[in-house]
Amino acid sequence: GAVVSQHPSWVICKSGTSVKIECRSLDFQATTMFWYRQFPKQSLMLMATSNEGSKATYEQGVEKDKFLINHASLTLSTLTVTSAHPEDSSFYICSAMDRAAGELFFGEGSRLTVL
Amino acid sequence: AQSVAQPEDQVNVAEGNPLTVKCTYSVSGNPYLFWYVQYPNRGLQFLLKYITGDNLVKGSYGFEAEFNKSQTSFHLKKPSALVSDSALYFCAVRDASDYKLSFGAGTTVTVRA
């Protein structure tokens, strides 16, 4: 089946730095990708919808200047957590839509820890 | 608006016993329903989905789910649970016209040997 790759799987950074997380669709083109945030033992909360070649659509309460999303190609979306703080520590998961298959595929997630 | 409710935070069963994880949903249009499983520090693994057709859907690893339109439910079942089924399970729904998924809060399943 289709594969969605996230990188890095784990990242630890100092407070105030920026961290970029990549989400790639490996064997299909994804015009739309979704970014989720998950706190320990909690559900996935949709942060934003990433659209290739256009601005991302953010969910209510998500700071677009804090969580920068770029979807510059049909196989890559990036989430940049700017000026990260400890409260940004979380598990971030992306999903990519394979329109041809009519399916959503999820990445393995990226664990961010801000010290 | 669409939403999912998983009324049980935790389900504990003995290995070999039947496993049921409950899910009810609300969606304005025709529902597309999904079950995913998540192991610690991992992404979501797809188990099964209901789009249309037979109300009983069979999926991966021996799991099945029954779509009940009148009760707006989509409970996940496995006739004989394994210790390796211990994980966090999510029910999700989306409207047929939109790819944006809404997830339930998740149910932690523990299967004891």
PDB file of C-alpha atoms in Angstrom:
ATOM      1  CA  GLY A   1       0.000   0.000   0.000  1.00  0.00           C
ATOM      2  CA  ALA A   2       0.877   3.629  -0.185  1.00  0.00           C
ATOM      3  CA  VAL A   3       3.477   4.907   2.226  1.00  0.00           C
ATOM      4  CA  VAL A   4       3.779   8.248   3.919  1.00  0.00           C
ATOM      5  CA  SER A   5       7.116   9.050   5.472  1.00  0.00           C
ATOM      6  CA  GLN A   6       7.753  11.544   8.247  1.00  0.00           C
ATOM      7  CA  HIS A   7      11.134  12.869   9.226  1.00  0.00           C
ATOM      8  CA  PRO A   8      12.513  13.164  11.790  1.00  0.00           C
ATOM      9  CA  SER A   9      10.897  10.536  13.999  1.00  0.00           C
ATOM     10  CA  TRP A  10      12.327  12.133  17.104  1.00  0.00           C
ATOM     11  CA  VAL A  11      13.674  15.613  17.673  1.00  0.00           C
ATOM     12  CA  ILE A  12      14.877  17.376  20.789  1.00  0.00           C
ATOM     13  CA  CYS A  13      15.548  21.078  20.636  1.00  0.00           C
ATOM     14  CA  LYS A  14      16.211  24.034  22.870  1.00  0.00           C
ATOM     15  CA  SER A  15      13.533  26.553  23.664  1.00  0.00           C
ATOM     16  CA  GLY A  16      13.483  29.376  21.133  1.00  0.00           C
ATOM     17  CA  THR A  17      14.734  27.376  18.180  1.00  0.00           C
ATOM     18  CA  SER A  18      12.716  26.344  15.137  1.00  0.00           C
ATOM     19  CA  VAL A  19      12.113  22.772  14.064  1.00  0.00           C
ATOM     20  CA  LYS A  20      11.043  21.494  10.665  1.00  0.00           C
ATOM     21  CA  ILE A  21       9.142  18.241  10.199  1.00  0.00           C
ATOM     22  CA  GLU A  22       8.759  16.726   6.745  1.00  0.00           C
ATOM     23  CA  CYS A  23       5.904  14.612   5.429  1.00  0.00           C
ATOM     24  CA  ARG A  24       6.427  12.816   2.135  1.00  0.00           C
ATOM     25  CA  SER A  25       4.146  10.655   0.064  1.00  0.00           C
ATOM     26  CA  LEU A  26       6.455   8.026  -1.366  1.00  0.00           C
ATOM     27  CA  ASP A  27       4.475   6.461  -4.174  1.00  0.00           C
ATOM     28  CA  PHE A  28       1.617   8.772  -4.934  1.00  0.00           C
ATOM     29  CA  GLN A  29       0.961  12.447  -5.447  1.00  0.00           C
ATOM     30  CA  ALA A  30      -0.794  14.216  -2.637  1.00  0.00           C
ATOM     31  CA  THR A  31      -2.368  17.573  -3.388  1.00  0.00           C
ATOM     32  CA  THR A  32      -3.713  17.629   0.134  1.00  0.00           C
ATOM     33  CA  MET A  33      -2.038  16.678   3.381  1.00  0.00           C
ATOM     34  CA  PHE A  34      -3.214  17.076   6.945  1.00  0.00           C
ATOM     35  CA  TRP A  35      -1.223  17.853  10.075  1.00  0.00           C
ATOM     36  CA  TYR A  36      -2.339  16.575  13.459  1.00  0.00           C
ATOM     37  CA  ARG A  37      -1.095  17.057  16.981  1.00  0.00           C
ATOM     38  CA  GLN A  38      -1.474  14.420  19.643  1.00  0.00           C
ATOM     39  CA  PHE A  39      -0.880  14.801  23.380  1.00  0.00           C
ATOM     40  CA  PRO A  40      -0.085  11.709  25.448  1.00  0.00           C
ATOM     41  CA  LYS A  41      -2.963   9.251  25.555  1.00  0.00           C
ATOM     42  CA  GLN A  42      -5.218  11.704  23.790  1.00  0.00           C
ATOM     43  CA  SER A  43      -6.838  11.903  20.408  1.00  0.00           C
ATOM     44  CA  LEU A  44      -5.493  13.480  17.254  1.00  0.00           C
ATOM     45  CA  MET A  45      -6.362  17.126  16.869  1.00  0.00           C
ATOM     46  CA  LEU A  46      -6.351  18.480  13.343  1.00  0.00           C
ATOM     47  CA  MET A  47      -4.079  21.498  13.104  1.00  0.00           C
ATOM     48  CA  ALA A  48      -4.244  22.395   9.453  1.00  0.00           C
ATOM     49  CA  THR A  49      -4.933  21.264   5.928  1.00  0.00           C
ATOM     50  CA  SER A  50      -1.970  21.639   3.622  1.00  0.00           C
ATOM     51  CA  ASN A  51      -2.746  22.297  -0.034  1.00  0.00           C
ATOM     52  CA  GLU A  52      -0.109  22.012  -2.740  1.00  0.00           C
ATOM     53  CA  GLY A  53       0.690  25.374  -4.232  1.00  0.00           C
ATOM     54  CA  SER A  54      -1.519  27.409  -1.940  1.00  0.00           C
ATOM     55  CA  LYS A  55      -1.773  28.539   1.643  1.00  0.00           C
ATOM     56  CA  ALA A  56      -2.634  26.075   4.341  1.00  0.00           C
ATOM     57  CA  THR A  57      -6.011  26.197   6.032  1.00  0.00           C
ATOM     58  CA  TYR A  58      -5.656  26.310   9.799  1.00  0.00           C
ATOM     59  CA  GLU A  59      -8.137  25.050  12.340  1.00  0.00           C
ATOM     60  CA  GLN A  60      -9.539  27.436  14.889  1.00  0.00           C
ATOM     61  CA  GLY A  61      -7.112  28.154  17.689  1.00  0.00           C
ATOM     62  CA  VAL A  62      -3.982  27.105  15.787  1.00  0.00           C
ATOM     63  CA  GLU A  63      -1.447  29.903  15.374  1.00  0.00           C
ATOM     64  CA  LYS A  64      -0.433  30.042  11.728  1.00  0.00           C
ATOM     65  CA  ASP A  65       2.643  32.124  12.506  1.00  0.00           C
ATOM     66  CA  LYS A  66       3.723  29.561  15.057  1.00  0.00           C
ATOM     67  CA  PHE A  67       3.143  26.504  12.919  1.00  0.00           C
ATOM     68  CA  LEU A  68       4.296  27.272   9.396  1.00  0.00           C
ATOM     69  CA  ILE A  69       3.152  24.874   6.726  1.00  0.00           C
ATOM     70  CA  ASN A  70       4.604  24.668   3.251  1.00  0.00           C
ATOM     71  CA  HIS A  71       3.384  22.312   0.542  1.00  0.00           C
ATOM     72  CA  ALA A  72       5.684  23.172  -2.316  1.00  0.00           C
ATOM     73  CA  SER A  73       5.438  19.922  -4.250  1.00  0.00           C
ATOM     74  CA  LEU A  74       2.976  17.119  -4.829  1.00  0.00           C
ATOM     75  CA  THR A  75       4.900  14.789  -2.536  1.00  0.00           C
ATOM     76  CA  LEU A  76       6.160  16.997   0.273  1.00  0.00           C
ATOM     77  CA  SER A  77       4.614  19.082   3.019  1.00  0.00           C
ATOM     78  CA  THR A  78       6.618  20.592   5.852  1.00  0.00           C
ATOM     79  CA  LEU A  79       5.569  21.788   9.269  1.00  0.00           C
ATOM     80  CA  THR A  80       7.895  24.263  10.951  1.00  0.00           C
ATOM     81  CA  VAL A  81       7.410  24.948  14.645  1.00  0.00           C
ATOM     82  CA  THR A  82       8.876  28.420  15.075  1.00  0.00           C
ATOM     83  CA  SER A  83      10.434  29.642  18.305  1.00  0.00           C
ATOM     84  CA  ALA A  84       9.527  26.401  19.991  1.00  0.00           C
ATOM     85  CA  HIS A  85       8.672  26.311  23.671  1.00  0.00           C
ATOM     86  CA  PRO A  86       8.171  23.372  26.057  1.00  0.00           C
ATOM     87  CA  GLU A  87       4.401  23.555  25.605  1.00  0.00           C
ATOM     88  CA  ASP A  88       4.929  22.747  21.917  1.00  0.00           C
ATOM     89  CA  SER A  89       6.293  19.361  22.893  1.00  0.00           C
ATOM     90  CA  SER A  90       3.970  16.825  21.344  1.00  0.00           C
ATOM     91  CA  PHE A  91       3.564  14.051  18.812  1.00  0.00           C
ATOM     92  CA  TYR A  92       2.899  15.436  15.344  1.00  0.00           C
ATOM     93  CA  ILE A  93       1.320  13.207  12.702  1.00  0.00           C
ATOM     94  CA  CYS A  94       0.688  13.921   9.058  1.00  0.00           C
ATOM     95  CA  SER A  95      -1.633  12.243   6.621  1.00  0.00           C
ATOM     96  CA  ALA A  96      -1.693  12.440   2.866  1.00  0.00           C
ATOM     97  CA  MET A  97      -4.623  12.028   0.559  1.00  0.00           C
ATOM     98  CA  ASP A  98      -4.281   9.698  -2.399  1.00  0.00           C
ATOM     99  CA  ARG A  99      -7.151  10.921  -4.543  1.00  0.00           C
ATOM    100  CA  ALA A 100      -6.698   8.165  -7.099  1.00  0.00           C
ATOM    101  CA  ALA A 101      -7.205   5.510  -4.433  1.00  0.00           C
ATOM    102  CA  GLY A 102      -9.663   7.588  -2.447  1.00  0.00           C
ATOM    103  CA  GLU A 103      -7.639   6.916   0.689  1.00  0.00           C
ATOM    104  CA  LEU A 104      -5.900   8.773   3.473  1.00  0.00           C
ATOM    105  CA  PHE A 105      -2.542   7.415   4.585  1.00  0.00           C
ATOM    106  CA  PHE A 106      -0.788   8.357   7.819  1.00  0.00           C
ATOM    107  CA  GLY A 107       2.841   8.938   8.596  1.00  0.00           C
ATOM    108  CA  GLU A 108       4.593   7.334  11.551  1.00  0.00           C
ATOM    109  CA  GLY A 109       4.615  10.553  13.516  1.00  0.00           C
ATOM    110  CA  SER A 110       7.315  12.860  14.841  1.00  0.00           C
ATOM    111  CA  ARG A 111       7.973  13.258  18.562  1.00  0.00           C
ATOM    112  CA  LEU A 112       9.061  16.811  19.409  1.00  0.00           C
ATOM    113  CA  THR A 113      10.563  17.567  22.797  1.00  0.00           C
ATOM    114  CA  VAL A 114      11.436  21.164  23.585  1.00  0.00           C
ATOM    115  CA  LEU A 115      13.761  21.659  26.504  1.00  0.00           C
TER     116      LEU A 115
ATOM    117  CA  ALA B   1     -20.326  19.305  11.812  1.00  0.00           C
ATOM    118  CA  GLN B   2     -19.117  15.793  12.456  1.00  0.00           C
ATOM    119  CA  SER B   3     -18.028  14.042  15.617  1.00  0.00           C
ATOM    120  CA  VAL B   4     -17.162  10.676  17.069  1.00  0.00           C
ATOM    121  CA  ALA B   5     -17.728   9.335  20.552  1.00  0.00           C
ATOM    122  CA  GLN B   6     -15.823   6.445  22.065  1.00  0.00           C
ATOM    123  CA  PRO B   7     -17.537   6.022  25.420  1.00  0.00           C
ATOM    124  CA  GLU B   8     -14.899   3.788  26.976  1.00  0.00           C
ATOM    125  CA  ASP B   9     -11.443   5.087  27.840  1.00  0.00           C
ATOM    126  CA  GLN B  10     -10.261   1.563  28.545  1.00  0.00           C
ATOM    127  CA  VAL B  11     -11.292  -1.966  27.681  1.00  0.00           C
ATOM    128  CA  ASN B  12      -9.730  -4.921  29.441  1.00  0.00           C
ATOM    129  CA  VAL B  13     -10.224  -8.484  28.282  1.00  0.00           C
ATOM    130  CA  ALA B  14      -8.567 -11.840  28.748  1.00  0.00           C
ATOM    131  CA  GLU B  15      -6.741 -13.398  25.837  1.00  0.00           C
ATOM    132  CA  GLY B  16      -9.048 -15.598  23.826  1.00  0.00           C
ATOM    133  CA  ASN B  17     -12.162 -13.692  24.840  1.00  0.00           C
ATOM    134  CA  PRO B  18     -14.198 -11.520  22.494  1.00  0.00           C
ATOM    135  CA  LEU B  19     -13.180  -7.878  22.211  1.00  0.00           C
ATOM    136  CA  THR B  20     -15.563  -5.008  21.498  1.00  0.00           C
ATOM    137  CA  VAL B  21     -14.644  -1.337  21.230  1.00  0.00           C
ATOM    138  CA  LYS B  22     -17.601   0.999  20.948  1.00  0.00           C
ATOM    139  CA  CYS B  23     -18.019   3.968  18.626  1.00  0.00           C
ATOM    140  CA  THR B  24     -20.913   6.241  17.770  1.00  0.00           C
ATOM    141  CA  TYR B  25     -20.798   9.034  15.247  1.00  0.00           C
ATOM    142  CA  SER B  26     -22.553  12.125  14.028  1.00  0.00           C
ATOM    143  CA  VAL B  27     -22.249  13.467  10.500  1.00  0.00           C
ATOM    144  CA  SER B  28     -24.498  15.552   8.311  1.00  0.00           C
ATOM    145  CA  GLY B  29     -24.144  13.548   5.112  1.00  0.00           C
ATOM    146  CA  ASN B  30     -23.303   9.962   4.291  1.00  0.00           C
ATOM    147  CA  PRO B  31     -20.687   8.700   6.744  1.00  0.00           C
ATOM    148  CA  TYR B  32     -17.369   7.200   5.867  1.00  0.00           C
ATOM    149  CA  LEU B  33     -16.212   5.363   8.994  1.00  0.00           C
ATOM    150  CA  PHE B  34     -12.770   4.125   9.932  1.00  0.00           C
ATOM    151  CA  TRP B  35     -10.938   2.269  12.657  1.00  0.00           C
ATOM    152  CA  TYR B  36      -7.243   2.791  13.314  1.00  0.00           C
ATOM    153  CA  VAL B  37      -4.855   1.279  15.832  1.00  0.00           C
ATOM    154  CA  GLN B  38      -1.872   3.036  17.345  1.00  0.00           C
ATOM    155  CA  TYR B  39       1.062   1.494  19.166  1.00  0.00           C
ATOM    156  CA  PRO B  40       3.254   3.633  21.469  1.00  0.00           C
ATOM    157  CA  ASN B  41       5.168   6.361  19.644  1.00  0.00           C
ATOM    158  CA  ARG B  42       3.911   5.152  16.290  1.00  0.00           C
ATOM    159  CA  GLY B  43       1.563   6.524  13.685  1.00  0.00           C
ATOM    160  CA  LEU B  44      -1.863   5.183  12.913  1.00  0.00           C
ATOM    161  CA  GLN B  45      -2.397   1.824  11.300  1.00  0.00           C
ATOM    162  CA  PHE B  46      -5.529   1.360   9.250  1.00  0.00           C
ATOM    163  CA  LEU B  47      -7.751  -1.526  10.345  1.00  0.00           C
ATOM    164  CA  LEU B  48     -10.932  -1.190   8.327  1.00  0.00           C
ATOM    165  CA  LYS B  49     -13.467   1.169   6.855  1.00  0.00           C
ATOM    166  CA  TYR B  50     -17.112   1.400   5.941  1.00  0.00           C
ATOM    167  CA  ILE B  51     -18.041   3.341   2.829  1.00  0.00           C
ATOM    168  CA  THR B  52     -21.087   1.578   1.487  1.00  0.00           C
ATOM    169  CA  GLY B  53     -22.429  -1.920   0.989  1.00  0.00           C
ATOM    170  CA  ASP B  54     -22.525  -4.661   3.616  1.00  0.00           C
ATOM    171  CA  ASN B  55     -22.945  -3.390   7.131  1.00  0.00           C
ATOM    172  CA  LEU B  56     -20.438  -5.931   8.426  1.00  0.00           C
ATOM    173  CA  VAL B  57     -16.933  -4.950   7.424  1.00  0.00           C
ATOM    174  CA  LYS B  58     -13.950  -7.238   7.815  1.00  0.00           C
ATOM    175  CA  GLY B  59     -10.504  -5.780   8.226  1.00  0.00           C
ATOM    176  CA  SER B  60      -6.922  -6.497   9.182  1.00  0.00           C
ATOM    177  CA  TYR B  61      -5.746  -8.834  11.951  1.00  0.00           C
ATOM    178  CA  GLY B  62      -9.137 -10.513  12.359  1.00  0.00           C
ATOM    179  CA  PHE B  63     -11.017  -7.343  13.258  1.00  0.00           C
ATOM    180  CA  GLU B  64     -14.475  -6.544  12.009  1.00  0.00           C
ATOM    181  CA  ALA B  65     -16.974  -3.764  12.560  1.00  0.00           C
ATOM    182  CA  GLU B  66     -20.695  -3.422  12.080  1.00  0.00           C
ATOM    183  CA  PHE B  67     -22.261  -0.279  10.711  1.00  0.00           C
ATOM    184  CA  ASN B  68     -25.635   0.427  12.296  1.00  0.00           C
ATOM    185  CA  LYS B  69     -27.295   3.412  10.720  1.00  0.00           C
ATOM    186  CA  SER B  70     -30.260   3.583  13.083  1.00  0.00           C
ATOM    187  CA  GLN B  71     -27.997   3.604  16.124  1.00  0.00           C
ATOM    188  CA  THR B  72     -25.284   5.643  14.377  1.00  0.00           C
ATOM    189  CA  SER B  73     -22.756   3.154  15.649  1.00  0.00           C
ATOM    190  CA  PHE B  74     -19.687   1.444  14.242  1.00  0.00           C
ATOM    191  CA  HIS B  75     -18.405  -0.893  16.942  1.00  0.00           C
ATOM    192  CA  LEU B  76     -15.132  -2.728  16.439  1.00  0.00           C
ATOM    193  CA  LYS B  77     -15.042  -6.417  17.283  1.00  0.00           C
ATOM    194  CA  LYS B  78     -12.670  -9.332  17.388  1.00  0.00           C
ATOM    195  CA  PRO B  79     -13.916 -12.807  18.277  1.00  0.00           C
ATOM    196  CA  SER B  80     -10.756 -13.891  20.088  1.00  0.00           C
ATOM    197  CA  ALA B  81      -8.374 -11.243  21.401  1.00  0.00           C
ATOM    198  CA  LEU B  82      -4.596 -11.610  21.498  1.00  0.00           C
ATOM    199  CA  VAL B  83      -2.142  -9.999  23.891  1.00  0.00           C
ATOM    200  CA  SER B  84      -0.630  -8.284  20.855  1.00  0.00           C
ATOM    201  CA  ASP B  85      -3.943  -6.498  20.281  1.00  0.00           C
ATOM    202  CA  SER B  86      -3.165  -4.317  23.303  1.00  0.00           C
ATOM    203  CA  ALA B  87      -2.999  -0.798  21.874  1.00  0.00           C
ATOM    204  CA  LEU B  88      -4.882   2.474  21.460  1.00  0.00           C
ATOM    205  CA  TYR B  89      -7.820   2.318  19.072  1.00  0.00           C
ATOM    206  CA  PHE B  90      -9.375   5.258  17.280  1.00  0.00           C
ATOM    207  CA  CYS B  91     -12.678   5.496  15.481  1.00  0.00           C
ATOM    208  CA  ALA B  92     -12.930   8.215  12.855  1.00  0.00           C
ATOM    209  CA  VAL B  93     -15.590   9.642  10.591  1.00  0.00           C
ATOM    210  CA  ARG B  94     -15.762  11.940   7.637  1.00  0.00           C
ATOM    211  CA  ASP B  95     -18.481  13.119   5.376  1.00  0.00           C
ATOM    212  CA  ALA B  96     -18.461  11.553   1.934  1.00  0.00           C
ATOM    213  CA  SER B  97     -17.790  14.969   0.412  1.00  0.00           C
ATOM    214  CA  ASP B  98     -14.742  15.863   2.525  1.00  0.00           C
ATOM    215  CA  TYR B  99     -11.441  14.170   3.346  1.00  0.00           C
ATOM    216  CA  LYS B 100     -11.143  15.849   6.739  1.00  0.00           C
ATOM    217  CA  LEU B 101     -11.343  13.177   9.426  1.00  0.00           C
ATOM    218  CA  SER B 102     -12.713  13.611  12.933  1.00  0.00           C
ATOM    219  CA  PHE B 103     -11.350  11.227  15.534  1.00  0.00           C
ATOM    220  CA  GLY B 104     -12.789   9.853  18.712  1.00  0.00           C
ATOM    221  CA  ALA B 105     -10.905  10.232  21.968  1.00  0.00           C
ATOM    222  CA  GLY B 106      -9.477   6.756  21.669  1.00  0.00           C
ATOM    223  CA  THR B 107      -9.901   3.558  23.655  1.00  0.00           C
ATOM    224  CA  THR B 108      -6.976   1.802  25.280  1.00  0.00           C
ATOM    225  CA  VAL B 109      -7.323  -1.940  24.932  1.00  0.00           C
ATOM    226  CA  THR B 110      -5.442  -4.208  27.295  1.00  0.00           C
ATOM    227  CA  VAL B 111      -5.499  -7.927  26.663  1.00  0.00           C
ATOM    228  CA  ARG B 112      -4.148  -9.954  29.566  1.00  0.00           C
ATOM    229  CA  ALA B 113      -2.555 -13.322  29.105  1.00  0.00           C
TER     230      ALA B 113
END
